[in-house]
Coordinates of C-alpha atoms and ligand atoms in Angstrom, one line a residue:
M1 CA -37.2 0.7 -33.1
V2 CA -34.1 3.0 -33.8
V3 CA -32.2 3.7 -30.7
T4 CA -30.3 7.1 -31.0
S5 CA -27.6 8.4 -28.8
T6 CA -29.2 10.7 -26.1
A7 CA -25.8 12.4 -25.7
S8 CA -25.8 16.0 -26.4
P9 CA -22.5 17.9 -27.9
H10 CA -22.1 19.3 -24.5
D11 CA -22.0 15.7 -23.1
K12 CA -19.4 14.8 -25.5
L13 CA -17.2 17.6 -24.4
Y14 CA -17.6 16.8 -21.0
L15 CA -16.3 13.2 -21.6
A16 CA -13.5 14.6 -23.8
A17 CA -12.3 16.6 -21.0
E18 CA -12.5 13.9 -18.4
F19 CA -10.6 11.6 -20.4
A20 CA -8.3 13.9 -22.1
D21 CA -5.3 12.7 -20.0
M22 CA -5.6 9.0 -21.0
D23 CA -5.6 7.4 -24.4
A24 CA -8.7 5.0 -24.1
S25 CA -7.2 2.8 -27.1
P26 CA -6.9 -0.5 -26.2
H27 CA -4.0 -1.1 -28.5
A28 CA -2.2 1.9 -27.2
P29 CA 1.6 1.2 -27.8
T30 CA 2.9 0.2 -24.5
P31 CA 6.4 -1.3 -23.9
A32 CA 6.9 -5.0 -22.9
T33 CA 10.5 -5.0 -23.0
W34 CA 10.4 -6.9 -19.6
R35 CA 9.2 -10.0 -21.5
A36 CA 12.9 -10.6 -22.4
R37 CA 14.0 -10.6 -18.8
A38 CA 13.5 -13.3 -16.3
A39 CA 10.3 -12.7 -14.2
A40 CA 10.8 -14.2 -10.7
Q41 CA 7.4 -15.4 -8.8
Q42 CA 5.1 -15.7 -11.7
P43 CA 2.3 -18.2 -11.6
E44 CA 2.3 -21.2 -13.8
W45 CA -1.0 -20.6 -15.7
P46 CA -2.4 -24.0 -17.1
D47 CA -3.9 -22.3 -20.3
P48 CA -2.0 -19.8 -21.9
D49 CA -5.0 -19.0 -24.4
K50 CA -7.2 -18.2 -21.5
L51 CA -4.4 -15.9 -20.0
A52 CA -4.0 -14.2 -23.5
A53 CA -7.9 -13.8 -23.6
V54 CA -8.0 -12.0 -20.1
T55 CA -5.0 -9.7 -20.6
A56 CA -6.7 -8.7 -24.0
E57 CA -10.1 -7.8 -22.0
L58 CA -8.3 -6.2 -19.4
S59 CA -6.4 -3.9 -21.8
S60 CA -9.7 -2.7 -23.3
L61 CA -11.1 -2.0 -19.9
P62 CA -11.1 1.7 -18.3
P63 CA -8.1 2.9 -16.5
L64 CA -8.6 2.7 -12.7
V65 CA -6.4 5.8 -12.0
F66 CA -5.5 8.8 -14.0
A67 CA -1.9 10.0 -15.0
G68 CA -2.6 13.8 -13.3
E69 CA -3.4 11.8 -10.1
C70 CA -0.1 9.7 -10.5
D71 CA 1.9 12.9 -11.0
L72 CA 0.2 14.6 -8.0
L73 CA 1.4 11.6 -6.0
T74 CA 5.0 12.3 -7.2
E75 CA 4.7 15.7 -6.0
R76 CA 3.6 14.6 -2.7
L77 CA 6.2 12.2 -2.4
A78 CA 8.9 14.7 -3.4
A79 CA 7.8 16.7 -0.4
V80 CA 8.3 13.7 1.7
T81 CA 11.8 13.2 0.0
A82 CA 12.4 17.0 1.0
G83 CA 11.5 16.4 4.6
Q84 CA 8.4 18.4 4.4
A85 CA 5.8 15.4 4.7
F86 CA 5.4 11.9 6.0
L87 CA 4.2 9.0 4.2
L88 CA 1.5 6.7 5.9
Q89 CA 1.0 3.5 3.6
G90 CA -0.7 0.5 4.7
G91 CA -3.5 -2.1 4.5
D92 CA -3.9 -5.9 4.0
C93 CA -0.9 -8.1 3.3
A94 CA -3.2 -9.7 0.8
E95 CA -6.7 -8.2 0.1
T96 CA -9.5 -10.8 -0.9
F97 CA -12.3 -10.7 -3.0
V98 CA -14.7 -11.6 -0.4
G99 CA -13.1 -8.7 1.7
S100 CA -14.1 -6.4 -1.0
T101 CA -17.1 -5.2 0.9
A102 CA -18.1 -1.8 1.9
T103 CA -18.1 -2.5 5.7
A104 CA -14.5 -3.8 5.5
V105 CA -13.2 -1.0 3.2
R106 CA -14.8 1.5 5.5
A107 CA -13.1 0.0 8.5
K108 CA -9.7 0.2 7.0
L109 CA -9.9 3.6 5.9
R110 CA -11.3 4.7 9.3
T111 CA -8.3 3.2 10.6
L112 CA -5.9 5.0 8.3
L113 CA -7.8 8.3 8.9
Q114 CA -7.4 7.9 12.6
M115 CA -3.9 7.0 12.2
A116 CA -3.1 10.0 9.9
V117 CA -5.0 12.4 12.3
V118 CA -2.8 11.2 15.2
L119 CA 0.3 11.7 13.0
T120 CA -0.6 15.2 11.7
Y121 CA -1.7 16.5 15.1
G122 CA 1.2 14.6 17.0
A123 CA 4.0 15.5 14.5
S124 CA 2.9 18.5 13.0
V125 CA 3.7 17.6 9.6
P126 CA 1.4 17.0 6.3
I127 CA 0.7 13.1 6.0
V128 CA 0.7 11.7 2.4
K129 CA -2.1 8.7 2.7
I130 CA -1.7 5.6 0.5
G131 CA -3.7 2.4 1.0
R132 CA -2.3 -1.0 0.6
M133 CA -5.9 -1.2 -1.2
A134 CA -7.7 -1.5 -4.4
G135 CA -5.3 -3.9 -6.0
Q136 CA -3.3 -5.7 -3.5
F137 CA -4.3 -9.3 -4.8
A138 CA -0.9 -11.0 -5.6
K139 CA 1.7 -12.4 -3.3
P140 CA 5.3 -13.6 -3.8
R141 CA 6.0 -16.9 -1.9
S142 CA 9.1 -18.5 -0.3
R143 CA 8.1 -21.9 -1.7
P144 CA 6.1 -22.8 -4.7
T145 CA 4.3 -25.5 -3.1
E146 CA 2.6 -26.2 0.4
I147 CA 2.5 -29.6 2.0
R148 CA 0.1 -30.6 4.4
E149 CA -0.3 -34.1 6.0
G150 CA 2.0 -35.5 3.1
V151 CA -0.3 -33.8 0.2
E152 CA 1.6 -31.1 -2.0
L153 CA -0.3 -28.4 -3.7
P154 CA 0.7 -25.2 -5.3
A155 CA 1.0 -22.4 -2.9
Y156 CA -1.6 -19.6 -2.4
R157 CA -0.3 -16.7 -4.4
G158 CA -3.3 -14.2 -3.6
D159 CA -6.9 -14.2 -5.0
A160 CA -5.9 -12.9 -8.3
V161 CA -4.1 -16.1 -9.0
N162 CA -5.7 -18.9 -7.1
G163 CA -7.9 -19.8 -4.0
L164 CA -6.9 -20.2 -0.5
D165 CA -8.6 -23.4 0.4
F166 CA -6.1 -26.4 0.3
T167 CA -7.8 -28.2 -2.8
L168 CA -6.2 -28.9 -6.1
A169 CA -9.2 -27.2 -7.6
A170 CA -8.8 -23.9 -5.5
R171 CA -5.0 -23.8 -5.7
T172 CA -4.8 -24.2 -9.8
P173 CA -3.9 -20.8 -11.0
D174 CA -6.9 -19.4 -13.2
P175 CA -6.4 -16.2 -15.4
G176 CA -10.0 -15.4 -15.0
R177 CA -9.5 -14.2 -11.3
L178 CA -7.2 -11.4 -12.9
L179 CA -10.4 -9.8 -14.4
R180 CA -12.0 -10.4 -10.9
A181 CA -9.1 -8.7 -9.2
Y182 CA -9.7 -5.6 -11.6
H183 CA -13.3 -5.3 -10.7
C184 CA -12.9 -5.7 -7.0
S185 CA -9.8 -3.0 -7.4
A186 CA -12.5 -1.0 -9.1
V187 CA -15.2 -1.2 -6.6
T188 CA -12.8 -0.5 -3.5
L189 CA -11.3 2.4 -5.2
N190 CA -14.7 3.8 -6.0
L191 CA -15.6 3.3 -2.1
C192 CA -12.1 5.0 -1.1
R193 CA -12.9 7.7 -3.4
A194 CA -16.7 8.2 -2.1
F195 CA -15.7 8.0 1.6
T196 CA -12.7 10.3 1.3
T197 CA -14.4 13.1 -0.8
G198 CA -18.0 12.6 0.0
G199 CA -18.3 13.8 3.7
Y200 CA -17.0 10.9 5.7
A201 CA -13.3 12.1 5.9
D202 CA -14.4 15.2 6.9
L203 CA -12.0 16.3 9.9
H204 CA -15.1 17.5 11.8
Q205 CA -16.1 13.7 11.8
V206 CA -12.9 13.1 14.1
H207 CA -15.0 12.0 17.1
A208 CA -17.6 9.8 15.0
W209 CA -14.8 7.5 13.4
N210 CA -14.0 6.6 17.0
Q211 CA -17.6 6.0 18.3
D212 CA -17.7 2.4 18.2
F213 CA -14.1 2.0 19.8
V214 CA -13.6 4.4 22.6
A215 CA -15.3 2.7 25.5
D216 CA -13.3 -0.6 25.5
S217 CA -9.8 0.4 24.2
P218 CA -7.1 2.4 25.7
A219 CA -5.7 3.4 22.3
G220 CA -9.4 4.5 21.5
Q221 CA -9.5 6.5 24.7
R222 CA -6.2 8.2 24.0
Y223 CA -7.4 9.1 20.6
E224 CA -10.7 10.2 21.9
R225 CA -8.6 12.9 24.1
L226 CA -6.7 14.0 20.9
A227 CA -10.3 14.4 19.1
G228 CA -11.3 16.8 21.9
E229 CA -8.3 19.0 21.4
I230 CA -9.0 18.9 17.6
D231 CA -12.5 19.8 18.1
R232 CA -11.7 22.8 20.1
A233 CA -9.2 23.8 17.3
L234 CA -11.9 23.6 14.8
S235 CA -14.5 25.6 17.0
F236 CA -11.8 28.2 17.6
M237 CA -11.0 28.4 13.7
R238 CA -14.7 28.8 12.9
A239 CA -15.2 31.4 15.6
C240 CA -12.6 33.3 13.8
G241 CA -14.4 33.0 10.4
A242 CA -12.0 30.3 9.1
D243 CA -13.6 27.2 7.6
P244 CA -11.0 25.9 5.0
A245 CA -12.4 23.4 2.3
E246 CA -9.1 21.4 2.9
L247 CA -10.5 19.8 6.2
R248 CA -13.6 18.6 4.5
T249 CA -12.0 16.0 2.1
V250 CA -8.8 14.0 2.1
E251 CA -6.3 12.9 -0.8
F252 CA -6.0 9.2 -0.8
Y253 CA -4.0 7.1 -3.2
S254 CA -4.0 3.5 -4.1
S255 CA -0.8 1.0 -4.3
H256 CA -0.1 -2.6 -4.6
E257 CA 2.9 -4.7 -5.3
A258 CA 3.7 -4.9 -9.2
L259 CA 4.2 -8.8 -9.0
L260 CA 1.9 -10.0 -11.8
L261 CA 3.4 -8.4 -14.8
D262 CA 0.9 -9.8 -17.2
Y263 CA -1.9 -7.8 -15.2
D264 CA 0.1 -4.5 -14.5
Q265 CA 1.0 -4.6 -18.2
A266 CA -2.5 -5.0 -19.6
L267 CA -3.5 -1.9 -17.5
T268 CA -0.7 0.4 -18.9
R269 CA -2.1 3.4 -21.0
V270 CA -0.3 6.2 -22.6
D271 CA -1.1 9.8 -21.2
S272 CA -2.0 11.8 -24.1
R273 CA -0.8 14.8 -22.6
T274 CA 2.8 13.8 -22.4
R275 CA 2.9 10.4 -24.3
R276 CA 4.4 9.0 -21.3
V277 CA 3.2 5.5 -20.2
Y278 CA 1.5 4.9 -16.8
D279 CA 0.2 1.7 -15.0
T280 CA -3.2 2.8 -14.5
S281 CA -4.1 -0.2 -11.9
A282 CA -3.0 1.9 -9.0
H283 CA -1.4 5.3 -8.5
F284 CA 1.8 4.0 -6.6
L285 CA 3.4 0.5 -7.6
W286 CA 6.2 -1.2 -5.5
I287 CA 8.4 -4.0 -6.4
G288 CA 9.1 -6.4 -3.5
E289 CA 12.5 -7.8 -2.1
R290 CA 12.0 -11.0 -4.0
T291 CA 11.6 -9.6 -7.2
R292 CA 14.0 -6.4 -7.4
A293 CA 16.9 -8.1 -9.1
L294 CA 18.3 -5.3 -11.4
D295 CA 18.6 -7.4 -14.5
G296 CA 15.1 -9.0 -13.9
A297 CA 11.7 -8.2 -15.6
H298 CA 10.0 -6.3 -12.5
I299 CA 12.7 -3.6 -12.3
E300 CA 12.6 -3.4 -16.3
F301 CA 8.9 -2.9 -16.1
A302 CA 9.1 -0.3 -13.4
K303 CA 11.6 1.7 -15.5
S304 CA 8.8 1.8 -18.4
I305 CA 6.2 3.4 -16.3
A306 CA 6.0 7.0 -15.2
N307 CA 4.1 6.4 -11.7
P308 CA 5.9 6.9 -8.4
I309 CA 7.7 3.7 -7.6
G310 CA 8.8 2.0 -4.2
V311 CA 11.3 -0.7 -3.8
K312 CA 11.5 -3.0 -0.7
L313 CA 14.9 -3.3 0.7
G314 CA 15.8 -6.6 2.9
P315 CA 18.8 -6.8 5.2
D316 CA 21.1 -8.2 2.5
T317 CA 21.0 -5.1 0.3
T318 CA 24.2 -3.6 -0.4
P319 CA 25.2 0.2 -1.0
D320 CA 25.9 -0.6 -4.6
D321 CA 22.6 -2.4 -5.2
V322 CA 20.7 0.8 -3.7
L323 CA 22.8 3.1 -5.9
A324 CA 22.0 1.0 -8.9
L325 CA 18.5 0.8 -8.4
M326 CA 18.5 4.7 -8.3
E327 CA 20.4 5.1 -11.5
T328 CA 18.1 2.5 -13.3
L329 CA 14.6 3.8 -12.1
N330 CA 15.3 7.6 -11.5
P331 CA 18.1 8.6 -13.9
E332 CA 16.7 12.1 -14.3
R333 CA 16.7 12.2 -10.4
R334 CA 13.1 13.6 -10.2
P335 CA 12.2 14.0 -6.5
G336 CA 9.1 11.9 -5.6
R337 CA 9.6 9.3 -8.3
L338 CA 11.5 6.7 -6.0
T339 CA 10.8 5.5 -2.5
L340 CA 12.9 3.1 -0.7
I341 CA 11.0 1.0 1.8
T342 CA 13.6 -0.8 4.2
R343 CA 12.4 -4.0 5.9
M344 CA 15.4 -5.0 8.0
G345 CA 14.0 -6.7 11.3
A346 CA 14.4 -5.0 14.4
N347 CA 17.6 -7.1 15.2
R348 CA 19.3 -5.9 12.3
I349 CA 18.4 -2.3 11.4
R350 CA 20.9 -0.5 13.3
E351 CA 23.8 -2.3 11.8
V352 CA 22.3 -2.6 8.0
L353 CA 20.6 0.5 7.3
P354 CA 23.5 3.3 8.1
P355 CA 25.8 2.5 5.1
L356 CA 22.7 2.5 2.6
V357 CA 21.5 5.8 3.8
E358 CA 25.0 7.2 3.9
A359 CA 25.6 6.1 0.3
V360 CA 22.5 7.6 -0.9
A361 CA 23.1 11.1 1.1
N362 CA 26.8 11.0 -0.3
D363 CA 25.5 10.4 -4.0
G364 CA 22.8 13.3 -3.3
A365 CA 20.0 11.6 -5.4
P366 CA 16.5 12.5 -4.3
V367 CA 14.8 9.3 -2.3
A368 CA 12.1 9.1 0.1
W369 CA 13.0 6.6 3.0
V370 CA 10.1 4.7 4.4
C371 CA 10.1 1.9 7.1
D372 CA 8.4 -1.3 6.6
P373 CA 8.6 -2.7 10.3
M374 CA 6.5 -5.9 9.6
H375 CA 8.4 -8.0 7.1
G376 CA 11.7 -8.3 8.7
N377 CA 9.8 -9.5 11.9
T378 CA 7.8 -12.4 10.9
F379 CA 8.0 -15.9 12.8
E380 CA 6.0 -18.9 13.4
T381 CA 4.6 -19.9 17.0
P382 CA 5.1 -23.3 18.0
S383 CA 1.2 -24.0 17.4
G384 CA 1.8 -23.0 13.9
Y385 CA 0.6 -19.2 13.4
K386 CA 2.7 -16.9 11.6
T387 CA 2.8 -13.8 13.7
R388 CA 4.7 -10.7 14.7
H389 CA 5.5 -9.3 18.0
F390 CA 4.2 -5.6 18.5
D391 CA 7.2 -4.6 20.5
D392 CA 9.4 -5.8 17.4
V393 CA 7.5 -3.7 15.1
L394 CA 8.0 -0.7 17.6
G395 CA 11.8 -1.8 17.7
E396 CA 12.4 -1.6 14.0
L397 CA 10.7 1.9 13.9
S398 CA 12.8 3.1 16.6
G399 CA 15.8 2.1 15.0
F400 CA 14.7 3.6 11.7
F401 CA 14.3 7.0 13.5
E402 CA 17.7 6.6 15.4
V403 CA 19.6 5.7 12.1
H404 CA 18.2 8.8 10.2
R405 CA 18.6 11.2 13.3
A406 CA 22.1 9.9 13.2
T407 CA 22.9 10.6 9.5
G408 CA 20.8 13.8 9.4
T409 CA 18.5 12.2 7.0
H410 CA 14.7 12.3 6.8
P411 CA 12.7 9.6 8.1
G412 CA 9.9 9.8 5.5
G413 CA 7.1 7.3 6.3
I414 CA 6.0 4.0 7.2
H415 CA 4.5 1.0 5.4
I416 CA 2.5 -1.2 7.6
E417 CA 0.0 -4.2 7.5
F418 CA -3.2 -3.6 9.4
T419 CA -6.7 -4.0 9.4
G420 CA -9.6 -2.0 10.7
D421 CA -10.9 -5.0 12.7
N422 CA -10.0 -6.4 16.1
V423 CA -8.4 -9.4 14.8
T424 CA -5.6 -11.4 16.7
E425 CA -2.7 -12.0 14.3
C426 CA 0.1 -10.0 16.1
T427 CA 1.0 -10.4 19.7
G428 CA 1.4 -7.5 22.1
G429 CA -0.1 -3.9 22.1
S430 CA -2.3 -2.4 24.6
Y431 CA -4.2 -5.4 24.9
Q432 CA -1.0 -7.6 25.6
L433 CA -2.3 -10.3 23.3
E434 CA -0.4 -13.5 23.9
A435 CA 0.4 -16.4 21.3
D436 CA -2.4 -18.3 23.1
D437 CA -4.8 -15.7 21.9
L438 CA -4.2 -15.8 18.2
H439 CA -6.6 -18.4 17.4
Q440 CA -9.5 -16.4 18.5
R441 CA -9.6 -14.1 15.5
Y442 CA -7.1 -14.8 12.9
E443 CA -8.2 -14.1 9.6
T444 CA -5.5 -13.0 7.4
A445 CA -5.0 -14.8 3.9
C446 CA -1.5 -14.2 4.0
D447 CA 0.7 -12.2 6.7
P448 CA -0.2 -11.2 10.2
R449 CA -1.9 -7.5 10.4
L450 CA -2.0 -5.0 13.2
N451 CA -5.7 -4.9 14.3
R452 CA -7.1 -1.4 15.1
S453 CA -6.0 -0.8 18.5
Q454 CA -2.4 -1.9 17.5
A455 CA -2.4 0.6 14.5
L456 CA -3.4 3.5 16.6
D457 CA -0.9 2.6 19.4
L458 CA 1.7 2.4 16.4
A459 CA 0.6 5.9 15.4
F460 CA 0.9 7.5 18.6
T461 CA 4.7 6.1 19.2
V462 CA 5.5 7.1 15.6
A463 CA 4.3 10.7 16.1
D464 CA 6.6 11.1 19.3
S465 CA 9.4 9.7 17.6
Y466 CA 8.9 12.0 14.7
R467 CA 8.6 14.9 16.8
R468 CA 12.0 14.1 18.4
S469 CA 13.7 13.5 15.1
Ligands
PEP1 C1 4.6 -7.6 1.2 O1 4.8 -6.3 1.3 O2 3.8 -8.1 1.5 C2 5.9 -8.3 0.8 C3 5.8 -9.4 0.6 O3 7.0 -7.7 1.1 P1 8.6 -7.9 0.9 O4 8.6 -8.0 -0.7 O5 9.1 -6.9 1.8 O6 9.0 -9.2 1.5
CO2 CO1 2.9 -9.1 3.9

């Protein structure tokens, strides 16, 4: 039997239009000048041939995001830079393959949507929403190996590299995992797109997102009161004949740390409209505190792509570092291209952030300033749990708002690690979790995340601080 294509000329036109903004050729010319630079935090893959086969396959797979979407996000971040919008970026420290389920993704999205509503309503500002989702599968580590009871094995580097189990088989890096990371990212992004545009994120659902939460949580009850006010406002608008389409869907973007350069490189594609190169594995990529060396491979890679870029800045960052990063990553001074994500620690932020903000303000280059109040506030309990005090997280945020108020600059957003479930990983919050409670539901594959109550508590506090800034 001869099988003939059933696609009509019309279908072909449709497909051509859909993919017009991305060159589908697997061998599209992509730059790899970063290969000549030192790349920190790369796994020691035991089988280079297998890695080459995997990256070849990745480069033949469809893009996960499109150039036009990345450009739209750059525009949104330009509004953040100009003080007209606020960024909410968050999700797991490390996504996992087993966690890429509809239930877990919906729970994270729901928490993000609830936080965004609290912020939009409380701070009266448009919220740009980016998940640490659909690609956050690789982690930098402070030590290459982990020792337990005298046994030394490679450190866990995220599901894209190796497994969390403390066995040699699990901890040996396996390039096949990069393919699974791609497919889990695709599944997660598909769910996010469906949830945010298919009715679930409709603002009229503002109560429904809270249904399972309201009875037993102070944050849920506070949210319920706010949802009641929003409901009344929506009824009022409907009565006036206004029912804007903008309230029915949500614009959502994906992001991850651009850490495994072989993976991100394999997903670069050339935009056929502009001939510019995009990393199509996510809308927004950030470079971590440990890999942001100016002459290193990660910054060289970031230079080569047209997506909006973030750079994490720790407490040892100097004003010269920041000026050099701006010049390297955004020589054209395009607003929205560069976001600086500070993670200084609650105790240091008031001392170390002002000189950086002042240097940028004096230079005049456009930058979105975002606070990551998590990574400078991690410590280990005597019983061995990596945790964060909720009060330290709020402390760093309040320092961030204070510094920007004093310099007259815009506190542009927050970058946090949270999950949609009631885990017990960070202490404090409205349930006053203690170090002794952490064992109850400690599930993170890497850093401790805020649970849903703590995330909502934080959103209320940030909305208040923003309004006063
Ligand atoms: C992270 O965001 O999970 C991370 C490792 O952050 P940083 O680069 O700021 O340490
Ligand atoms: Co983390």
